[in-house]
Short mmCIF file of C-alpha atoms and ligand atoms in Angstrom, two decimals:
data_model
loop_
_atom_site.label_atom_id
_atom_site.label_comp_id
_atom_site.label_asym_id
_atom_site.label_seq_id
_atom_site.Cartn_x
_atom_site.Cartn_y
_atom_site.Cartn_z
CA MET A 12 -20.92 -3.73 10.70
CA LYS A 13 -20.54 -4.90 7.12
CA ASN A 14 -17.89 -7.06 5.54
CA THR A 15 -15.35 -5.25 3.42
CA ILE A 16 -15.31 -6.13 -0.24
CA SER A 17 -12.27 -5.84 -2.45
CA ILE A 18 -13.10 -4.88 -6.01
CA ASN A 19 -10.58 -5.04 -8.83
CA PRO A 20 -10.61 -1.47 -10.18
CA ALA A 21 -9.48 -2.65 -13.62
CA ASN A 22 -12.71 -4.55 -14.28
CA GLY A 23 -15.12 -4.04 -11.36
CA GLU A 24 -15.01 -7.70 -10.31
CA THR A 25 -15.26 -8.69 -6.66
CA ILE A 26 -12.05 -10.42 -5.62
CA GLY A 27 -12.43 -10.82 -1.86
CA THR A 28 -14.68 -10.39 1.14
CA TYR A 29 -13.25 -9.79 4.58
CA PRO A 30 -15.13 -9.82 7.89
CA ARG A 31 -15.20 -6.61 9.91
CA ILE A 32 -14.68 -6.91 13.63
CA THR A 33 -16.73 -5.08 16.22
CA VAL A 34 -15.35 -2.55 18.69
CA THR A 35 -15.90 -5.08 21.49
CA GLU A 36 -13.84 -7.69 19.63
CA ALA A 37 -11.13 -5.14 18.90
CA LYS A 38 -10.95 -4.09 22.54
CA GLU A 39 -10.68 -7.71 23.70
CA THR A 40 -7.77 -8.17 21.32
CA LEU A 41 -6.14 -4.97 22.59
CA VAL A 42 -5.86 -6.54 26.04
CA LYS A 43 -3.92 -9.46 24.53
CA VAL A 44 -1.83 -7.06 22.45
CA LYS A 45 -0.84 -5.20 25.63
CA LYS A 46 0.29 -8.50 27.17
CA ALA A 47 2.34 -9.20 24.04
CA PHE A 48 3.97 -5.78 24.45
CA ASP A 49 4.93 -6.53 28.04
CA SER A 50 7.10 -9.40 26.78
CA TRP A 51 8.20 -7.83 23.48
CA LYS A 52 9.61 -4.72 25.13
CA LYS A 53 12.06 -6.93 27.03
CA THR A 54 13.49 -8.57 23.89
CA SER A 55 16.90 -7.48 22.62
CA PHE A 56 17.52 -5.65 19.37
CA GLU A 57 19.20 -8.80 18.15
CA GLU A 58 16.12 -10.95 18.75
CA ARG A 59 13.88 -8.39 17.04
CA ALA A 60 16.32 -8.05 14.14
CA THR A 61 16.33 -11.79 13.52
CA LEU A 62 12.55 -11.75 13.09
CA MET A 63 12.67 -8.60 10.95
CA LYS A 64 15.20 -10.23 8.65
CA ASN A 65 12.93 -13.29 8.41
CA LEU A 66 10.16 -10.90 7.40
CA ALA A 67 12.36 -9.34 4.72
CA ASP A 68 13.16 -12.81 3.35
CA ILE A 69 9.45 -13.68 3.26
CA LEU A 70 8.65 -10.43 1.45
CA ASP A 71 11.32 -11.29 -1.12
CA ALA A 72 10.19 -14.89 -1.49
CA ASP A 73 6.52 -13.92 -1.80
CA ASN A 74 7.18 -10.83 -3.93
CA GLU A 75 5.17 -11.98 -6.95
CA LYS A 76 2.16 -13.18 -4.94
CA LEU A 77 2.00 -9.98 -2.87
CA ALA A 78 2.54 -7.77 -5.91
CA GLN A 79 -0.31 -9.50 -7.76
CA LEU A 80 -2.55 -8.91 -4.73
CA ALA A 81 -1.76 -5.19 -4.61
CA THR A 82 -2.36 -4.86 -8.35
CA ALA A 83 -5.68 -6.70 -8.11
CA GLU A 84 -6.93 -4.70 -5.13
CA MET A 85 -5.88 -1.18 -6.06
CA GLY A 86 -4.80 -1.23 -9.69
CA LYS A 87 -1.12 -0.28 -9.64
CA THR A 88 0.93 -1.70 -12.50
CA ILE A 89 2.48 -5.05 -11.73
CA GLY A 90 6.03 -3.78 -12.27
CA GLN A 91 5.52 -1.00 -9.73
CA ALA A 92 3.87 -3.43 -7.31
CA ARG A 93 6.95 -5.69 -7.42
CA LYS A 94 9.15 -2.69 -6.71
CA GLU A 95 6.93 -1.76 -3.77
CA ILE A 96 7.43 -5.18 -2.16
CA GLU A 97 11.19 -4.95 -2.82
CA LYS A 98 11.23 -1.61 -1.03
CA CYS A 99 9.38 -3.10 1.92
CA ALA A 100 12.16 -5.69 2.27
CA LEU A 101 14.77 -2.92 2.01
CA VAL A 102 13.19 -0.85 4.81
CA THR A 103 12.70 -3.93 6.96
CA ARG A 104 16.39 -4.86 6.62
CA TYR A 105 17.45 -1.25 7.18
CA TYR A 106 15.79 -1.13 10.59
CA ALA A 107 16.88 -4.68 11.46
CA ASP A 108 20.47 -3.56 10.86
CA HIS A 109 20.35 -0.05 12.30
CA ALA A 110 17.69 0.20 15.05
CA ASP A 111 20.27 -0.65 17.69
CA SER A 112 22.62 2.21 16.73
CA LEU A 113 19.78 4.66 16.00
CA LEU A 114 18.43 4.12 19.51
CA LYS A 115 21.74 3.92 21.33
CA ASP A 116 21.90 5.68 24.69
CA GLU A 117 23.36 9.19 24.41
CA THR A 118 25.67 10.30 27.18
CA VAL A 119 25.34 13.98 28.06
CA LYS A 120 28.06 15.74 30.05
CA THR A 121 26.48 17.46 33.06
CA GLU A 122 27.28 17.97 36.75
CA ALA A 123 25.84 14.49 37.43
CA SER A 124 28.10 11.53 38.04
CA LYS A 125 26.27 9.94 35.14
CA SER A 126 23.63 11.39 32.84
CA TYR A 127 22.30 10.10 29.56
CA VAL A 128 19.29 9.87 27.29
CA THR A 129 17.74 6.48 26.67
CA PHE A 130 15.02 5.52 24.21
CA GLN A 131 12.32 3.22 25.52
CA PRO A 132 9.32 1.68 23.75
CA MET A 133 5.95 3.24 24.43
CA GLY A 134 3.41 0.44 23.92
CA THR A 135 0.65 -0.20 21.38
CA VAL A 136 0.71 2.13 18.40
CA LEU A 137 -2.32 2.39 16.12
CA ALA A 138 -1.58 2.88 12.42
CA VAL A 139 -4.34 4.13 10.11
CA MET A 140 -3.13 3.53 6.58
CA PRO A 141 -4.09 4.29 2.95
CA TRP A 142 -4.52 2.00 -0.03
CA ASN A 143 -2.12 3.69 -2.45
CA PHE A 144 1.00 1.81 -1.32
CA PRO A 145 -0.85 -0.95 0.51
CA PHE A 146 2.31 -2.76 1.65
CA TYR A 147 4.93 -0.05 1.83
CA GLN A 148 3.01 2.46 3.97
CA VAL A 149 2.39 -0.23 6.57
CA ILE A 150 5.96 -1.53 6.63
CA ARG A 151 7.32 2.03 6.78
CA PHE A 152 5.46 2.40 10.06
CA ALA A 153 5.83 -1.12 11.42
CA ALA A 154 9.53 -1.85 10.87
CA PRO A 155 10.86 1.03 13.02
CA ALA A 156 8.01 0.93 15.54
CA LEU A 157 8.46 -2.79 16.24
CA MET A 158 12.26 -2.63 16.21
CA ALA A 159 11.97 0.07 18.89
CA GLY A 160 10.06 -2.46 21.00
CA ASN A 161 6.51 -1.26 20.39
CA VAL A 162 3.64 -3.36 19.09
CA GLY A 163 1.41 -2.31 16.21
CA VAL A 164 -2.29 -2.42 15.42
CA LEU A 165 -3.29 -1.70 11.84
CA LYS A 166 -6.50 -0.11 10.57
CA HIS A 167 -5.92 -0.35 6.84
CA ALA A 168 -8.05 1.18 4.07
CA SER A 169 -11.25 -0.78 3.51
CA ASN A 170 -10.51 -1.54 -0.14
CA VAL A 171 -7.18 -3.34 0.52
CA GLN A 172 -7.99 -5.76 3.32
CA GLY A 173 -6.48 -8.61 1.31
CA CYS A 174 -3.13 -6.81 1.54
CA ALA A 175 -3.73 -5.99 5.22
CA PHE A 176 -4.26 -9.65 6.14
CA ALA A 177 -1.33 -10.70 3.93
CA ILE A 178 0.95 -8.39 5.94
CA GLU A 179 -0.30 -9.82 9.24
CA GLU A 180 0.29 -13.32 7.89
CA ALA A 181 3.83 -12.41 6.81
CA PHE A 182 4.65 -11.22 10.35
CA ILE A 183 3.35 -14.47 11.79
CA LYS A 184 5.24 -16.54 9.21
CA ALA A 185 8.40 -14.61 10.12
CA GLY A 186 8.03 -15.84 13.71
CA PHE A 187 6.76 -12.71 15.44
CA PRO A 188 4.78 -13.73 18.50
CA LYS A 189 1.02 -13.23 18.28
CA GLY A 190 -0.05 -9.71 19.15
CA ILE A 191 3.09 -7.92 17.95
CA PHE A 192 1.44 -6.91 14.69
CA THR A 193 -2.35 -7.20 14.35
CA ASN A 194 -4.72 -6.23 11.57
CA PHE A 195 -8.03 -4.76 12.72
CA ASN A 196 -10.62 -4.72 9.96
CA ILE A 197 -12.75 -1.98 11.52
CA ASN A 198 -14.88 0.86 10.20
CA ALA A 199 -13.24 4.28 9.99
CA GLU A 200 -15.90 5.55 12.44
CA ASN A 201 -14.64 3.07 15.04
CA VAL A 202 -11.10 4.43 14.96
CA LYS A 203 -12.24 6.85 17.67
CA ASP A 204 -13.07 3.94 20.04
CA ILE A 205 -9.67 2.39 19.44
CA ILE A 206 -7.78 5.64 20.04
CA GLU A 207 -9.72 6.13 23.26
CA ASP A 208 -8.74 2.68 24.53
CA GLN A 209 -6.29 3.10 27.36
CA THR A 210 -3.81 0.61 25.88
CA ILE A 211 -3.23 2.77 22.79
CA VAL A 212 -0.30 5.12 23.39
CA ALA A 213 0.09 6.76 19.99
CA VAL A 214 -1.47 7.03 16.55
CA THR A 215 0.06 7.42 13.12
CA LEU A 216 -2.10 8.18 10.10
CA THR A 217 -1.14 8.27 6.46
CA GLY A 218 -4.00 9.49 4.34
CA SER A 219 -6.05 12.48 3.36
CA GLU A 220 -6.19 15.82 5.10
CA PRO A 221 -9.79 15.34 6.40
CA ALA A 222 -8.94 11.93 7.88
CA GLY A 223 -5.82 13.44 9.46
CA ARG A 224 -7.77 16.29 11.02
CA SER A 225 -10.33 13.91 12.47
CA VAL A 226 -7.83 11.43 13.90
CA ALA A 227 -5.53 14.16 15.24
CA ALA A 228 -8.47 15.83 17.00
CA ILE A 229 -9.46 12.60 18.74
CA ALA A 230 -5.85 11.79 19.63
CA GLY A 231 -5.37 15.33 20.93
CA GLN A 232 -8.47 15.06 23.07
CA ASN A 233 -6.99 11.89 24.53
CA LEU A 234 -3.45 13.30 24.81
CA LYS A 235 -1.93 10.69 22.54
CA LYS A 236 1.12 11.29 20.43
CA THR A 237 0.39 11.60 16.70
CA VAL A 238 2.30 11.44 13.44
CA LEU A 239 0.45 12.56 10.31
CA GLU A 240 1.53 11.89 6.73
CA LEU A 241 -1.12 13.61 4.66
CA GLY A 242 -1.69 14.80 1.13
CA GLY A 243 0.35 17.11 -1.02
CA SER A 244 0.30 19.22 -4.14
CA ASP A 245 3.99 19.03 -4.91
CA ALA A 246 5.39 21.72 -7.16
CA TYR A 247 8.34 21.19 -9.49
CA ILE A 248 9.99 24.33 -10.83
CA ILE A 249 11.29 23.93 -14.36
CA LEU A 250 13.98 26.56 -14.82
CA ASP A 251 14.87 28.16 -18.16
CA ASP A 252 18.19 26.24 -18.28
CA ALA A 253 16.54 22.83 -17.84
CA ASP A 254 17.10 19.99 -20.28
CA LEU A 255 13.55 19.73 -21.63
CA GLU A 256 13.84 16.08 -22.62
CA ALA A 257 14.86 15.13 -19.08
CA ALA A 258 12.34 17.52 -17.51
CA THR A 259 9.41 16.13 -19.49
CA ASP A 260 10.46 12.53 -18.85
CA LEU A 261 10.52 13.29 -15.14
CA ALA A 262 7.18 15.13 -15.34
CA THR A 263 5.55 12.22 -17.19
CA PHE A 264 6.69 9.52 -14.79
CA GLY A 265 6.24 11.87 -11.82
CA ARG A 266 2.61 12.44 -12.65
CA LEU A 267 1.66 8.96 -13.84
CA GLN A 268 3.53 6.68 -11.43
CA ASN A 269 1.18 4.64 -9.27
CA ASN A 270 -1.58 5.76 -11.68
CA GLY A 271 -1.19 9.31 -10.41
CA GLN A 272 -1.97 8.34 -6.83
CA THR A 273 1.19 9.11 -4.91
CA CYS A 274 1.33 11.62 -2.07
CA ILE A 275 4.69 12.86 -3.38
CA ALA A 276 3.73 12.75 -7.05
CA ALA A 277 4.69 15.80 -9.06
CA LYS A 278 1.36 17.58 -9.31
CA ARG A 279 2.07 21.21 -10.21
CA PHE A 280 4.68 22.11 -12.82
CA VAL A 281 5.78 25.70 -12.46
CA VAL A 282 7.53 26.56 -15.73
CA LEU A 283 9.47 29.72 -16.54
CA GLU A 284 7.79 31.79 -19.24
CA SER A 285 10.65 31.58 -21.76
CA ILE A 286 10.39 27.77 -22.03
CA TYR A 287 6.69 27.36 -21.16
CA ASP A 288 5.39 26.66 -24.69
CA ALA A 289 8.24 24.29 -25.55
CA PHE A 290 7.81 22.40 -22.27
CA LEU A 291 4.06 22.10 -22.71
CA ALA A 292 4.32 20.84 -26.30
CA LEU A 293 6.89 18.14 -25.49
CA TYR A 294 5.13 17.19 -22.26
CA THR A 295 1.83 16.78 -24.08
CA THR A 296 3.45 14.46 -26.63
CA LYS A 297 4.91 12.27 -23.88
CA MET A 298 1.78 12.14 -21.71
CA LYS A 299 -0.26 11.24 -24.80
CA ALA A 300 2.13 8.42 -25.67
CA ALA A 301 1.99 6.83 -22.18
CA LYS A 302 -0.06 3.66 -22.42
CA MET A 303 -3.09 3.37 -20.14
CA GLY A 304 -4.32 -0.18 -19.67
CA GLU A 305 -4.74 -3.37 -17.73
CA PRO A 306 -2.28 -3.14 -14.81
CA THR A 307 -1.17 -6.76 -15.11
CA ASP A 308 0.01 -6.11 -18.67
CA GLU A 309 3.77 -5.55 -18.44
CA THR A 310 3.64 -2.92 -21.19
CA THR A 311 1.11 -0.71 -19.38
CA TYR A 312 2.46 2.65 -18.21
CA TYR A 313 -0.49 3.45 -15.94
CA GLY A 314 -3.62 1.62 -14.87
CA PRO A 315 -6.98 2.58 -13.38
CA LEU A 316 -7.60 4.61 -10.26
CA ALA A 317 -8.23 2.60 -7.12
CA ARG A 318 -12.01 3.05 -7.01
CA VAL A 319 -14.70 4.36 -9.34
CA ASN A 320 -15.83 7.00 -6.81
CA LEU A 321 -12.26 8.35 -6.60
CA ARG A 322 -12.12 8.56 -10.41
CA ASP A 323 -15.46 10.41 -10.51
CA ASP A 324 -14.31 12.87 -7.82
CA LEU A 325 -11.12 13.54 -9.76
CA HIS A 326 -13.11 14.22 -12.91
CA LYS A 327 -15.24 16.77 -11.02
CA GLN A 328 -12.03 18.54 -9.94
CA VAL A 329 -10.88 18.67 -13.56
CA GLU A 330 -14.22 20.09 -14.71
CA LYS A 331 -14.20 22.64 -11.91
CA SER A 332 -10.68 23.76 -12.85
CA ILE A 333 -11.73 24.19 -16.48
CA SER A 334 -14.78 26.22 -15.43
CA GLN A 335 -12.39 28.40 -13.41
CA GLY A 336 -10.28 29.12 -16.51
CA ALA A 337 -7.73 26.31 -16.78
CA ARG A 338 -7.07 25.21 -20.38
CA LEU A 339 -7.60 21.51 -21.09
CA VAL A 340 -4.70 20.40 -23.28
CA LEU A 341 -5.02 16.61 -23.03
CA GLY A 342 -7.44 14.01 -21.64
CA GLY A 343 -10.24 15.15 -19.37
CA THR A 344 -12.91 12.65 -20.39
CA ILE A 345 -14.01 9.47 -18.64
CA PRO A 346 -13.43 6.53 -21.00
CA GLU A 347 -16.26 4.14 -21.76
CA GLY A 348 -16.18 0.60 -20.44
CA LYS A 349 -15.44 -1.18 -17.20
CA GLY A 350 -13.00 -0.10 -14.54
CA ALA A 351 -11.96 3.11 -12.83
CA TYR A 352 -9.83 4.42 -15.68
CA TYR A 353 -9.00 8.07 -16.21
CA PRO A 354 -6.71 9.27 -19.00
CA ALA A 355 -3.51 11.26 -18.64
CA THR A 356 -4.74 14.82 -18.48
CA ILE A 357 -2.99 18.18 -18.74
CA LEU A 358 -4.43 21.45 -17.52
CA ALA A 359 -2.47 24.52 -18.60
CA GLU A 360 -2.46 28.16 -17.49
CA VAL A 361 -3.43 26.98 -14.02
CA THR A 362 -3.38 29.84 -11.51
CA PRO A 363 -3.93 30.27 -7.76
CA GLY A 364 -7.60 30.07 -6.81
CA MET A 365 -8.30 27.21 -9.21
CA GLU A 366 -9.12 23.75 -7.90
CA ALA A 367 -6.10 22.25 -9.72
CA PHE A 368 -3.78 24.75 -8.05
CA ASP A 369 -5.23 24.85 -4.55
CA ASN A 370 -6.14 21.22 -3.89
CA GLU A 371 -4.62 17.82 -4.31
CA LEU A 372 -5.57 16.04 -7.56
CA PHE A 373 -5.02 12.37 -6.76
CA GLY A 374 -4.80 10.89 -10.24
CA PRO A 375 -3.07 11.33 -13.60
CA VAL A 376 -3.81 15.05 -13.98
CA ALA A 377 -0.96 17.54 -14.36
CA SER A 378 -1.29 21.25 -13.70
CA VAL A 379 1.05 23.43 -15.73
CA ILE A 380 1.66 26.89 -14.35
CA LYS A 381 3.46 29.83 -15.98
CA ALA A 382 5.97 31.85 -13.94
CA LYS A 383 7.38 35.24 -14.97
CA ASP A 384 10.78 34.58 -13.40
CA GLU A 385 12.59 32.55 -10.75
CA ASN A 386 11.22 34.48 -7.76
CA HIS A 387 7.70 34.26 -9.13
CA ALA A 388 8.17 30.50 -9.57
CA ILE A 389 9.26 30.10 -5.93
CA ALA A 390 6.29 32.17 -4.76
CA LEU A 391 3.88 30.08 -6.85
CA ALA A 392 5.40 26.81 -5.60
CA ASN A 393 5.05 28.01 -2.00
CA ASN A 394 1.52 29.30 -2.53
CA SER A 395 -0.02 26.09 -1.23
CA VAL A 396 -1.62 24.86 1.95
CA PHE A 397 0.47 21.71 1.51
CA GLY A 398 4.19 21.18 2.05
CA LEU A 399 5.17 17.59 1.39
CA GLY A 400 7.57 17.31 -1.55
CA SER A 401 8.94 19.73 -4.14
CA GLY A 402 11.60 19.91 -6.81
CA VAL A 403 13.73 22.01 -9.10
CA ILE A 404 14.82 21.01 -12.59
CA THR A 405 17.87 22.87 -13.84
CA SER A 406 21.24 22.32 -15.46
CA ASN A 407 22.79 24.46 -12.72
CA THR A 408 22.70 22.43 -9.52
CA GLU A 409 23.97 25.35 -7.38
CA ARG A 410 21.05 27.46 -8.57
CA GLY A 411 18.77 24.48 -7.92
CA GLU A 412 20.05 24.00 -4.38
CA LYS A 413 19.49 27.69 -3.53
CA ILE A 414 15.89 27.37 -4.67
CA ALA A 415 15.40 24.00 -2.94
CA LEU A 416 16.32 25.65 0.35
CA GLN A 417 13.55 28.23 -0.16
CA LEU A 418 10.78 25.75 -0.93
CA GLU A 419 8.25 25.22 1.86
CA ALA A 420 8.19 21.43 2.00
CA GLY A 421 9.50 18.50 4.00
CA ASN A 422 11.47 17.24 0.98
CA SER A 423 13.05 19.25 -1.85
CA PHE A 424 14.95 17.45 -4.60
CA VAL A 425 17.03 18.87 -7.43
CA ASN A 426 16.82 17.06 -10.80
CA LYS A 427 15.11 14.04 -9.28
CA LEU A 428 11.61 13.11 -8.23
CA VAL A 429 11.13 13.03 -4.49
CA VAL A 430 11.42 9.48 -3.20
CA SER A 431 11.46 8.12 0.31
CA ASP A 432 14.72 6.53 1.40
CA PRO A 433 15.12 4.71 4.73
CA ARG A 434 18.33 6.66 5.43
CA MET A 435 16.61 10.05 5.14
CA PRO A 436 13.64 11.50 7.06
CA PHE A 437 10.32 11.70 5.26
CA GLY A 438 7.32 13.88 6.07
CA GLY A 439 5.61 17.17 5.50
CA ILE A 440 4.85 20.61 6.87
CA LYS A 441 1.68 22.74 6.74
CA ASN A 442 -1.42 20.67 5.89
CA SER A 443 0.75 17.78 4.74
CA GLY A 444 1.14 16.77 8.35
CA PHE A 445 3.74 16.60 11.07
CA GLY A 446 6.28 14.20 12.47
CA ARG A 447 8.68 12.14 10.40
CA GLU A 448 8.99 8.60 9.17
CA LEU A 449 12.17 6.71 8.23
CA SER A 450 15.78 7.29 9.36
CA GLY A 451 16.68 7.93 12.98
CA TYR A 452 14.02 10.66 13.15
CA GLY A 453 11.28 8.17 12.28
CA ILE A 454 12.23 5.51 14.80
CA ARG A 455 12.37 8.15 17.56
CA GLU A 456 8.76 9.22 17.02
CA PHE A 457 7.38 6.35 19.06
CA VAL A 458 9.79 6.10 21.95
CA ASN A 459 9.99 7.61 25.37
CA ILE A 460 13.04 9.88 25.10
CA LYS A 461 14.04 9.45 28.67
CA THR A 462 16.52 11.36 30.81
CA ILE A 463 18.53 9.38 33.35
CA TRP A 464 20.46 11.38 35.94
CA ILE A 465 22.64 9.79 38.63
CA GLU A 466 23.73 12.39 41.16
P1 LIG B 512 -8.18 8.42 3.30
O1 LIG B 512 -9.51 8.36 2.66
O2 LIG B 512 -7.89 9.52 4.21
O3 LIG B 512 -7.99 7.03 4.03
C1 LIG B 512 -6.80 6.71 4.74
C2 LIG B 512 -7.13 5.83 5.89
O4 LIG B 512 -7.87 6.58 6.85
C3 LIG B 512 -8.00 4.64 5.54
O5 LIG B 512 -7.63 3.55 6.34
C4 LIG B 512 -9.40 5.12 5.89
O6 LIG B 512 -10.29 4.06 6.17
C5 LIG B 512 -9.11 5.95 7.13
N1 LIG B 512 -10.06 7.03 7.38
C6 LIG B 512 -10.69 7.81 6.50
N2 LIG B 512 -11.43 8.73 7.14
C7 LIG B 512 -11.24 8.53 8.46
C8 LIG B 512 -11.74 9.16 9.63
N3 LIG B 512 -12.56 10.19 9.58
N4 LIG B 512 -11.36 8.67 10.83
C9 LIG B 512 -10.51 7.61 10.90
N5 LIG B 512 -10.00 6.99 9.83
C10 LIG B 512 -10.36 7.44 8.62
O7 LIG B 512 -7.02 8.45 2.23
P2 LIG B 512 -6.81 7.51 1.00
O8 LIG B 512 -7.79 7.88 -0.04
O9 LIG B 512 -6.76 6.08 1.45
O10 LIG B 512 -5.33 7.90 0.57
C11 LIG B 512 -5.04 8.98 -0.23
C12 LIG B 512 -4.52 10.14 0.57
O11 LIG B 512 -3.39 9.74 1.35
C13 LIG B 512 -3.99 11.23 -0.33
O12 LIG B 512 -4.37 12.48 0.18
C14 LIG B 512 -2.48 11.06 -0.25
O13 LIG B 512 -1.74 12.20 -0.59
C15 LIG B 512 -2.30 10.64 1.15
N6 LIG B 512 -1.03 9.94 1.34
C16 LIG B 512 -0.03 10.57 2.05
C17 LIG B 512 1.21 9.95 2.20
C18 LIG B 512 2.32 10.61 2.96
O14 LIG B 512 3.30 9.92 3.24
N7 LIG B 512 2.26 11.87 3.29
C19 LIG B 512 1.41 8.69 1.65
C20 LIG B 512 0.38 8.09 0.94
C21 LIG B 512 -0.84 8.73 0.81
P3 LIG B 512 -11.41 3.61 5.12
O15 LIG B 512 -10.70 3.09 3.92
O16 LIG B 512 -12.17 2.57 5.85
O17 LIG B 512 -12.23 4.83 4.80
#
């Protein structure tokens, strides 16, 4: 059991050390957490909503402090970090306002004198979370789960424990009783022991495919409900009638936002042959112009990757893709100096079977793919083990909608980058996971959907 160390990926400096807890300590806490649940489940939506709104106010009031922490721990630009905290407050308020109606009893007409469906809390839910949106991913799980009357235990990524403890502190400051939301700074290997604990009723994991497979296998073995939000290799089809200025703006931000480390980032650009060269030329100009730099500098477009080892792994994927025949158009070299920086990179003529086509590239590397026609573009977009987000760029929205309906993904957007919105469900198919977060679908993942029948 080692302490976790937070390292600023912009300069390699140590910025925090956080004590790990042992499995024994975690299990002792789980007993107390279960007791907290026994009281929490009896609270009204109104009582829960009051605390949730307090939390939203705290997130707003502490926006700058929390944003600076996220930027320091994982390198996102300060402007995007502020927006992340704003979005946390939005989701928190959304569930404070709507949990009651989303979980309202549903009367069903049957032969019974009275029959209805009711939604009851399940208990302690374990959330295993990634570093890329260190606040938002956690709130996206916690706001609905807690409003439904559950309690949450967080195993956050090891490199963002400062954010993890800041979230726990915000819950306490908002007035949530102890045990309703608890951060466990444990090793990934110990997640198994936590899932096996009899107080844990369900697990949600947002992270990579390997982590998802491992956690889902353990949860399955223990018959515990699971939601998985995993990686993606989102394809955006650029049709021949697309406005190239708008398409390349979207492709630039889509690939570089959050320093290229977003599950729903635009990763593969499937471009129709007739506009391929024009798209590539304009896209290269814009990607080249995007400023890489210190993430606290307000003029920076994208900062470093979250860790040096992640940057080095990404570079290996780029080199592999080139050795498989992809054409390097921009970037592709590790810059000298401190930090986990990697430049905006474009790989062109990417085809199925190449690393950049088949796997997720979690950084500022765009794969540009040539399609003979519309049907070929749809087939290429769907030729993926992943199915998280996808998009179509066109000046004909009817044509775009028809294609969106054929894309194998949990989210398909026309003329807009996929974003999560509390009013709409969010999640993936295929190796991008299963289950949904947000909206009424998300809050019903961790409830007992219970039938009541009065003869
Ligand atoms: P990761 O390496 O899978 O880590 C995610 C979390 O899982 C961390 O808390 C990690 O702990 C833990 N973990 C890793 N291996 C584990 C195992 N075998 N058993 C139990 N826990 C384990 O992913 P990441 O690098 O943090 O995040 C990037 C990935 O997340 C990308 O693939 C991205 O697409 C995906 N993602 C998906 C969504 C979505 O909504 N679908 C959203 C954001 C990110 P340690 O840090 O201690 O290793």
